[in-house]
GROMACS .gro file of C-alpha atoms in nm:
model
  353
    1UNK     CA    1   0.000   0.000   0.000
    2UNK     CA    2   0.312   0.254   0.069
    3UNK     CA    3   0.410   0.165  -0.293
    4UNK     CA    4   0.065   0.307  -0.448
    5UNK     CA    5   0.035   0.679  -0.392
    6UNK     CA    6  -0.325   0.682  -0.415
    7UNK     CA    7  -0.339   0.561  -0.089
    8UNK     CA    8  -0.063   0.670   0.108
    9UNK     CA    9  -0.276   0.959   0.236
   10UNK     CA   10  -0.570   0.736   0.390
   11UNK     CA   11  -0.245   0.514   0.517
   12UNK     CA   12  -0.112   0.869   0.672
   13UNK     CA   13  -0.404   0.965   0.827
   14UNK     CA   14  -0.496   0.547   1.000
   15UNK     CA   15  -0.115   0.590   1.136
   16UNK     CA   16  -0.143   0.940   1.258
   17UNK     CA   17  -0.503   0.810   1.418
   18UNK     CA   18  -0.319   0.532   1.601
   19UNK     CA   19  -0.116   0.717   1.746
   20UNK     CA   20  -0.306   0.988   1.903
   21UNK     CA   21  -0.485   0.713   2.063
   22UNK     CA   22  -0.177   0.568   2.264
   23UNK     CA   23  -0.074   0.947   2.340
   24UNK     CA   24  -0.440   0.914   2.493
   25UNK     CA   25  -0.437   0.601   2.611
   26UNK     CA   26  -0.164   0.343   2.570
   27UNK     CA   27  -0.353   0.046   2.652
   28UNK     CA   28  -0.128  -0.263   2.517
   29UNK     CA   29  -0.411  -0.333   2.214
   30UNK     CA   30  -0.350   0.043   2.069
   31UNK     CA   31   0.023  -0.013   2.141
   32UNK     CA   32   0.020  -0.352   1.952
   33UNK     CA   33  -0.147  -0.165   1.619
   34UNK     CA   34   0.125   0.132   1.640
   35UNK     CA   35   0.412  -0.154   1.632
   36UNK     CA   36   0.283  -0.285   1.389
   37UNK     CA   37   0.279   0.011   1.167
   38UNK     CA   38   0.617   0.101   1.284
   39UNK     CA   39   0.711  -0.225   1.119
   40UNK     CA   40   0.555  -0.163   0.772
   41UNK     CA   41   0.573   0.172   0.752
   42UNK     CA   42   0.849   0.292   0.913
   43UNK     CA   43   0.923   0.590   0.687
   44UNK     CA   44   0.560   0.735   0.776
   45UNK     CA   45   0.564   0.674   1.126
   46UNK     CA   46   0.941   0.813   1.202
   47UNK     CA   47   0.808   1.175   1.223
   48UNK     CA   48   0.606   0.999   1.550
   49UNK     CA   49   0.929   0.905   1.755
   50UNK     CA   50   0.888   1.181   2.048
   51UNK     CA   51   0.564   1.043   2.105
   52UNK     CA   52   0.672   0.742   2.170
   53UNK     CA   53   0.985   0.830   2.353
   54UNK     CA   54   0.750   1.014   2.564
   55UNK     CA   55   0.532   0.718   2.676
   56UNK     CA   56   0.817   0.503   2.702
   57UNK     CA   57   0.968   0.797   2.954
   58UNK     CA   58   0.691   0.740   3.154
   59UNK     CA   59   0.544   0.425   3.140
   60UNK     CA   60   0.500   0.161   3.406
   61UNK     CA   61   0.321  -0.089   3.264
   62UNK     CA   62   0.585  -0.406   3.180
   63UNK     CA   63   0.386  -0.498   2.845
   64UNK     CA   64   0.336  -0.146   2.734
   65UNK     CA   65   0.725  -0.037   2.774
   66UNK     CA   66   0.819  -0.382   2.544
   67UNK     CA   67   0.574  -0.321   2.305
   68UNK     CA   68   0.698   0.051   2.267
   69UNK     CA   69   1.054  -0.004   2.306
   70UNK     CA   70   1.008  -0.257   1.956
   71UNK     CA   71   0.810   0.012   1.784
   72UNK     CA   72   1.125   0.260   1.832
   73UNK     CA   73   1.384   0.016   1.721
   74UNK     CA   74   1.121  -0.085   1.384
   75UNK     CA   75   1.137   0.371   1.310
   76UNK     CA   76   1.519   0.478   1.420
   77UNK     CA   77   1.707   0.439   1.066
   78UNK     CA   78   1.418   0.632   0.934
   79UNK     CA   79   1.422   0.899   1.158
   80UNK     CA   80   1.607   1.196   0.971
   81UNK     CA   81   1.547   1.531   1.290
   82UNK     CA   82   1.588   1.317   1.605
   83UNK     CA   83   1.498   1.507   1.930
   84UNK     CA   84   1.850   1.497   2.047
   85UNK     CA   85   1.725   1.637   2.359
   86UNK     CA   86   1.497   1.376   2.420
   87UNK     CA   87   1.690   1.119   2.277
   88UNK     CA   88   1.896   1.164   2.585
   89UNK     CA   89   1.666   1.153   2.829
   90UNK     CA   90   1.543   0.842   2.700
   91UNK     CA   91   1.872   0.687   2.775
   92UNK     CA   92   1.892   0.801   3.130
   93UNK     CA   93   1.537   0.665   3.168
   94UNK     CA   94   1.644   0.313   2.991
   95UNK     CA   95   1.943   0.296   3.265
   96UNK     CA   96   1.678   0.320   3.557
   97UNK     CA   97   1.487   0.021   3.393
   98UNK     CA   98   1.821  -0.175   3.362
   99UNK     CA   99   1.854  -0.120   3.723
  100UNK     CA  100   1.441  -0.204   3.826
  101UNK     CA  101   1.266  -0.371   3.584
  102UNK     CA  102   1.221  -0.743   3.497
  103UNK     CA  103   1.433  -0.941   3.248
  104UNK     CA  104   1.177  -0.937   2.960
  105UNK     CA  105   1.201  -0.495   2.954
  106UNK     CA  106   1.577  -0.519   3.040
  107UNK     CA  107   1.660  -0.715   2.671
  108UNK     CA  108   1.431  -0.448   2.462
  109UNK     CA  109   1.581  -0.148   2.614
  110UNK     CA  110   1.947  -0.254   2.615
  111UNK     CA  111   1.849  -0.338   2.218
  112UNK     CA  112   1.715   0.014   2.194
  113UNK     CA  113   2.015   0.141   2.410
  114UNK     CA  114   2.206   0.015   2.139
  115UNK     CA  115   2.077   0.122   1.829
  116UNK     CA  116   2.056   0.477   1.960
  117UNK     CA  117   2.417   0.500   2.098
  118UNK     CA  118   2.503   0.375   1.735
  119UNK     CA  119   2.324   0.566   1.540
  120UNK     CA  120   2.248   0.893   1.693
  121UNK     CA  121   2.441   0.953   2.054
  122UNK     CA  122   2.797   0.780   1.966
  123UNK     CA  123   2.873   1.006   2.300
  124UNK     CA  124   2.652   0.852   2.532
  125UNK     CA  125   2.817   0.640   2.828
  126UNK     CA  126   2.486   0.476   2.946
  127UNK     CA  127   2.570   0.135   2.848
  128UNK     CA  128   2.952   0.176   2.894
  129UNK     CA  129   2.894   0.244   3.224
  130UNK     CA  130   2.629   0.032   3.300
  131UNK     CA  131   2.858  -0.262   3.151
  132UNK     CA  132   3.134  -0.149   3.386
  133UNK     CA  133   2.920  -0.114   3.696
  134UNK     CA  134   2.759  -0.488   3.696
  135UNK     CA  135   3.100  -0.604   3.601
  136UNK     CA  136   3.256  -0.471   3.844
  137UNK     CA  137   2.972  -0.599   4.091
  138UNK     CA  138   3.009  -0.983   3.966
  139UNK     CA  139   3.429  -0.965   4.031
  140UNK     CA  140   3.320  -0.832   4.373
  141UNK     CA  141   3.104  -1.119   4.473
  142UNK     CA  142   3.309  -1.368   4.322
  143UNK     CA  143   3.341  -1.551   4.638
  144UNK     CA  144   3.013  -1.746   4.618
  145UNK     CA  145   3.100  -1.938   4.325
  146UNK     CA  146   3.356  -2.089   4.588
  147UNK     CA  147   3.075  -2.168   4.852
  148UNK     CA  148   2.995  -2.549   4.870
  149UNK     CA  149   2.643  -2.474   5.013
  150UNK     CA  150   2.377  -2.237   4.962
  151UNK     CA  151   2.228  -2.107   5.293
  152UNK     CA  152   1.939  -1.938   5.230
  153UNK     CA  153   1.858  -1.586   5.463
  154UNK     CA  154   1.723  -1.253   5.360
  155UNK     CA  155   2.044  -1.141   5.254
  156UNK     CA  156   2.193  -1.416   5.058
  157UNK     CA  157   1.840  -1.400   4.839
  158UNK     CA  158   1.873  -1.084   4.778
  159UNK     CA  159   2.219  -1.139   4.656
  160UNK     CA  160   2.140  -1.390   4.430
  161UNK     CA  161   1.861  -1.170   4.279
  162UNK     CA  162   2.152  -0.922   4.230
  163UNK     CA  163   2.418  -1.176   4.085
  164UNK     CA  164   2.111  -1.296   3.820
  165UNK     CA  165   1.979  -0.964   3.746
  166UNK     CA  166   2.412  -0.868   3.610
  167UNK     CA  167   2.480  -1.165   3.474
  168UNK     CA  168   2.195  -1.091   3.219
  169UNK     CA  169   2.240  -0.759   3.205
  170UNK     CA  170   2.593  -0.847   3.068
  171UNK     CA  171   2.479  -1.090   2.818
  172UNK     CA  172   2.242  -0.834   2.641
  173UNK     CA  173   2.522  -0.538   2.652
  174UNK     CA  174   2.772  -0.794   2.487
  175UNK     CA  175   2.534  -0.940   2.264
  176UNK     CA  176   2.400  -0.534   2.078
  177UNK     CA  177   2.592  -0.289   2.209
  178UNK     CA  178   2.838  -0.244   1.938
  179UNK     CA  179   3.073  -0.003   2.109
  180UNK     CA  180   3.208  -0.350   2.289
  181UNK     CA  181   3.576  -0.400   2.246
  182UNK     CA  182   3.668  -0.757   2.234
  183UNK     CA  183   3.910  -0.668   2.539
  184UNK     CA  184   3.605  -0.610   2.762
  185UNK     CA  185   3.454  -0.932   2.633
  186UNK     CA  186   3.721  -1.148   2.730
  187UNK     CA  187   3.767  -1.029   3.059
  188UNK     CA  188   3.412  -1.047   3.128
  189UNK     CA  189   3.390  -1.414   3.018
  190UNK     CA  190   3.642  -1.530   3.340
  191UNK     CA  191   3.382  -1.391   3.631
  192UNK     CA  192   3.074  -1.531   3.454
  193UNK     CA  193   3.199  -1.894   3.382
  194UNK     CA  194   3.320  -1.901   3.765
  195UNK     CA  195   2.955  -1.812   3.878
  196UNK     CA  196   2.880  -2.164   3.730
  197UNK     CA  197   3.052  -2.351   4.001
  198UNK     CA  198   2.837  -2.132   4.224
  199UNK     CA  199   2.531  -2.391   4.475
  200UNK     CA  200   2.256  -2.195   4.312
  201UNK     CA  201   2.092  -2.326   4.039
  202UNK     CA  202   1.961  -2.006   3.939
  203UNK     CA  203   2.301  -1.838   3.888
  204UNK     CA  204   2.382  -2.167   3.691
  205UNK     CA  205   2.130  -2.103   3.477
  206UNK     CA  206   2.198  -1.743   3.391
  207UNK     CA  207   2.512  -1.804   3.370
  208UNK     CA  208   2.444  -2.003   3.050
  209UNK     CA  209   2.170  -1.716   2.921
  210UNK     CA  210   2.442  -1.484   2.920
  211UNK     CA  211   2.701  -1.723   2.768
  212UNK     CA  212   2.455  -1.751   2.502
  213UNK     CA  213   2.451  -1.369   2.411
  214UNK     CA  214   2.820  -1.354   2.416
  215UNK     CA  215   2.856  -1.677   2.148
  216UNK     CA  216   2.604  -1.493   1.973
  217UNK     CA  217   2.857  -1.210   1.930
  218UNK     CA  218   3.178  -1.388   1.927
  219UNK     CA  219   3.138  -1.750   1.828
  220UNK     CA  220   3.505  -1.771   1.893
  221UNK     CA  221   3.375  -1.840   2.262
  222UNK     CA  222   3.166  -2.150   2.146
  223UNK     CA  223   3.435  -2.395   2.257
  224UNK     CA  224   3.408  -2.262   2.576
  225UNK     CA  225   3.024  -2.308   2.626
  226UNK     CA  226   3.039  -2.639   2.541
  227UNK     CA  227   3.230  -2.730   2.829
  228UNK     CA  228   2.955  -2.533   3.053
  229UNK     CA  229   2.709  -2.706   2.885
  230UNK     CA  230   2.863  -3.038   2.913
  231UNK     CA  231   2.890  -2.971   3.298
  232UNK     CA  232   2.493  -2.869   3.304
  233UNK     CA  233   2.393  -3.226   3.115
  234UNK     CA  234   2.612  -3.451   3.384
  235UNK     CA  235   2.492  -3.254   3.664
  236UNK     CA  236   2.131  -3.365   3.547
  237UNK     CA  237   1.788  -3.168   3.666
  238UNK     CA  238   1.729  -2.921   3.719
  239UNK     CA  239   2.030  -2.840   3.545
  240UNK     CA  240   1.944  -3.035   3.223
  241UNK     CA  241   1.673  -2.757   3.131
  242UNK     CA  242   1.910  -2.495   3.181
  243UNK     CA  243   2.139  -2.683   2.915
  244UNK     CA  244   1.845  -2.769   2.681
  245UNK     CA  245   1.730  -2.397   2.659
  246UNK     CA  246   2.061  -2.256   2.597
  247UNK     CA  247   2.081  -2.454   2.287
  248UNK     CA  248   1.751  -2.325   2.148
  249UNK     CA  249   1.782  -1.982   2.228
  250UNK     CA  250   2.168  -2.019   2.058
  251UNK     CA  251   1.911  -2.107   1.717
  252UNK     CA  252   1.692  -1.849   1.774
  253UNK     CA  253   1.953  -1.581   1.797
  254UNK     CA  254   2.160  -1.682   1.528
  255UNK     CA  255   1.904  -1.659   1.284
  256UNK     CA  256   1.844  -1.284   1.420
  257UNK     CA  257   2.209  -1.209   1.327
  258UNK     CA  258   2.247  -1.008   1.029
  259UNK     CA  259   2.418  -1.184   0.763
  260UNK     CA  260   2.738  -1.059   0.637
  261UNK     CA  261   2.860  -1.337   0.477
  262UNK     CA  262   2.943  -1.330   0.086
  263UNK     CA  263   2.711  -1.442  -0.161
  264UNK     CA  264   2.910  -1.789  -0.239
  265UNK     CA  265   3.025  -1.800   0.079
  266UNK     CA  266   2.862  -2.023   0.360
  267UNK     CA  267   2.740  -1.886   0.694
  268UNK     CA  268   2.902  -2.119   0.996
  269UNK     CA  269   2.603  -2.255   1.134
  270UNK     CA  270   2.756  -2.300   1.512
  271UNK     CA  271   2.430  -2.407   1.663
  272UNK     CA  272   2.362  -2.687   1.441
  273UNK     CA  273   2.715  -2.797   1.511
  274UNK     CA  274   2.684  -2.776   1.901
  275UNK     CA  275   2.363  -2.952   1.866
  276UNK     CA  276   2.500  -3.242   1.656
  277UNK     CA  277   2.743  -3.297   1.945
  278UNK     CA  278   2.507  -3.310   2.214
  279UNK     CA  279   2.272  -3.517   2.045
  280UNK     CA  280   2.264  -3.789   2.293
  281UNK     CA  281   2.228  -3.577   2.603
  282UNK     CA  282   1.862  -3.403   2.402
  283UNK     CA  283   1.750  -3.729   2.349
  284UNK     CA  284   1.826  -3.847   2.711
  285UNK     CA  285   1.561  -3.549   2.844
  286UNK     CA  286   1.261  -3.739   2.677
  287UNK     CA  287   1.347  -3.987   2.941
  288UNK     CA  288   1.320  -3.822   3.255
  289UNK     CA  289   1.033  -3.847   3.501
  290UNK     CA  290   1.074  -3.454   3.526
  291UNK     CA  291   0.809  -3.271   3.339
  292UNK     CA  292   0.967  -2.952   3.290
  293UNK     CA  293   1.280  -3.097   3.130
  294UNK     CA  294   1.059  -3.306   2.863
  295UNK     CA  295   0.873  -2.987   2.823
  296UNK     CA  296   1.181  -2.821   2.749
  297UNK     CA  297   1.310  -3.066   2.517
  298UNK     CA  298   0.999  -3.074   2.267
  299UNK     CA  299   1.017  -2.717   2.293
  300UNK     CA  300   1.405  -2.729   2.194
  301UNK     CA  301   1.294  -2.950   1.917
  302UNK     CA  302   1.037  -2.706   1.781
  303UNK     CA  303   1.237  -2.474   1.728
  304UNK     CA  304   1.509  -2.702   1.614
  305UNK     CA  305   1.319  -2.806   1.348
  306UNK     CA  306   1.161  -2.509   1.226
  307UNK     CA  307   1.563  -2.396   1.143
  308UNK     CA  308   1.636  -2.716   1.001
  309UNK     CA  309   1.949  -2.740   1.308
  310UNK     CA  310   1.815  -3.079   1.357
  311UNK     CA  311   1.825  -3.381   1.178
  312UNK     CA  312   1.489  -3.533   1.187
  313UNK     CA  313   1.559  -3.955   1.192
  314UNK     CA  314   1.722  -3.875   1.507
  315UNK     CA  315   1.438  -3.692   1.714
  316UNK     CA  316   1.107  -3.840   1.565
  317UNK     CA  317   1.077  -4.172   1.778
  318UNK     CA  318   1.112  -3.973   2.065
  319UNK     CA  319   0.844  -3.748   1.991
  320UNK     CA  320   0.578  -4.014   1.907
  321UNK     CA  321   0.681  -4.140   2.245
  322UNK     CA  322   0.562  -3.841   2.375
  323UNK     CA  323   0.197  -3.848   2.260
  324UNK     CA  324   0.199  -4.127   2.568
  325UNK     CA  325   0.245  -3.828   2.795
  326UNK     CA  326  -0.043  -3.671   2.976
  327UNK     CA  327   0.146  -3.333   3.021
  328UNK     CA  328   0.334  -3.355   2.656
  329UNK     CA  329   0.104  -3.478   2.468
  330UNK     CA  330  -0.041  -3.160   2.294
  331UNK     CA  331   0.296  -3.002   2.301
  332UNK     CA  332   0.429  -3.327   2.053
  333UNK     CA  333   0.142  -3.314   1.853
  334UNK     CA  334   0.225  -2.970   1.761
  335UNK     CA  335   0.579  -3.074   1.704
  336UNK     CA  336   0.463  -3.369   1.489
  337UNK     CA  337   0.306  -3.180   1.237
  338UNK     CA  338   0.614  -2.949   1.162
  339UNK     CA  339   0.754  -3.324   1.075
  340UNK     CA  340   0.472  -3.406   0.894
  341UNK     CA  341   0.404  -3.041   0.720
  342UNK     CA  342   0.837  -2.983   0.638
  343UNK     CA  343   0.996  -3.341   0.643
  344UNK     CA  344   0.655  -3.567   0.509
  345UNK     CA  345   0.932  -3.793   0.258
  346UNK     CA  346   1.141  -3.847   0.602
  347UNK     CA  347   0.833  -3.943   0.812
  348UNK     CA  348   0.692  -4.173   0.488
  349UNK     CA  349   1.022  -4.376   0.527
  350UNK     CA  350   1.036  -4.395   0.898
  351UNK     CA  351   0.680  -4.520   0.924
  352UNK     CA  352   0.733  -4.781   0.736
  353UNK     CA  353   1.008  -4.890   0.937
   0.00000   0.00000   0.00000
């Protein structure tokens, strides 16, 4: 519709309409519509950006700020007067949700964070010094990932809710802000991969979130995570889901990468490769008596599937086996017919077997 002229005016005047209605009331369905015009027509709604930086500002609904935050990131090479002003005060406001809000907000604004400090405040120190600060705590606190046992108080909780809330913050900063040297990412990596040795399982698991982001930006660090993974699938549940979701969210955020490979050349597909050597450890999940991990598995092998990072021969008797599950069963169904919808000639063969 952009393309024809004839109706790039009625198109105008929808957008513009949408967004008076957040700057009236920015319920999540009106925010939902203004994404997704950001997203088509990002040329027509760039002129709109100090609207939205002015909800974001002062928003405190989770959903709304998400939603938002994506909206900005769809408009900001199209924006050609930015409110530099503004602009700046949106970073100051994105540090105070680094510090406060949940981990869902913290990955769209560091994204955001990003993109601006790129593209219009190469100045601004926000994420530097955000980067430096929760580093600086994790080398500080280091001394837990030498405890043998967890006590749990007030205090130690809170500490724990600290240690989580860095470690992620770290993994999104490495993973799209851009102004990262490689020198801070390798001295980053030592802290983090001690906090694995740590008696919380919730560390451990962050611990390989944030790995994740980091391969994601340097897959020279892949070797590396596959000894932490390794570690998670012989220490078993709950451990074992930890392992199984960093492999899918490695998929999912390589295919988010841009591409800067050659035309004849051939993107490394590192995921596919660290899958293929953990093979036996996935299929060993479908066996547990623990829901969650079989849950997580299937859900590993949706994804899996639908970026061809699996081979299918290997996984398929394990999700008919599956269908036997009360809790599963819907879950492998679903995963079924991506077999039966993208690999039908593999399933033919098998069934006959």
């Amino acid at each position: 519709l952009y393309v024809k002229k004839k109706y790039t005016e009625s198109n105008k005047m929808m957008i513009n309409k949408s967004f008076e209605n957040i700057n009236e009331n920015p319920s999540i369905s009106n925010c939902l519509l203004v994404r997704e015009f950001c997203d088509v027509f990002p040329k027509i709604c760039a002129p709109q950006h100090e609207m939205i930086i002015s909800i974001i500002n002062i928003c405190t609904d989770d959903k709304v700020l998400s939603i938002l935050s994506d909206s900005l990131s769809s408009i900001l090479d199209d924006i050609t007067n930015p409110n530099i002003s503004l602009f700046t005060l949106l970073m100051q406001n994105i540090k105070q949700c680094i510090y406060l809000r949940p981990a869902m907000i913290i990955r769209s604004v560091i994204e955001v964070a990003s993109r601006v400090t790129t593209e219009i405040l190469p100045s601004n120190n926000v994420l530097n010094e955000t980067f430096e600060y929760f580093a600086k705590f994790l080398r500080s606190n280091l001394n837990l990932s030498r405890q043998k046992e967890f006590i749990e108080t007030t205090e130690s909780t809170k500490l724990v809710n600290q240690l989580c809330r860095a470690l992620y913050v770290i993994g999104c900063i490495c993973r799209y802000h851009k102004g990262m040297t490689q020198r801070q990412v390798n001295q980053i990596w030592g802290p983090i991969q001690h906090y694995f040795n740590a008696p919380v399982s919730r560390i451990r698991s962050m611990v390989l979130q944030s790995v994740c982001d980091i391969c994601v930006r340097d897959t020279s660090q892949i070797e590396k995570a596959k000894e932490l993974v390794n570690h998670a699938f012989k220490l078993g549940p709950p451990e074992s889901v930890s392992a199984i979701i960093f492999l899918k969210n490695l998929i999912e955020e390589e295919t988010k990468v841009e591409d800067t490979t050659e035309i004849d050349e051939i993107r490394p597909t590192y995921s596919s490769n660290l899958i293929h050597d953990f093979m036996t450890e996935i299929t060993k999940c479908f066996g547990y008596n623990d829901s969650p991990i079989r849950t997580a598995a299937l859900e590993f092998t949706i994804v899996a599937l639908n970026y061809g990072a699996i081979n299918p021969p290997d996984i398929i008797r394990y999700i008919i086996s599956m269908l036997c599950s009360k809790d599963q069963s819907n879950l492998a169904m679903e995963t079924l017919k991506i077999v039966i919808y993208h690999y039908s000639s593999i399933l033919n063969s098998r069934m006959k077997d």
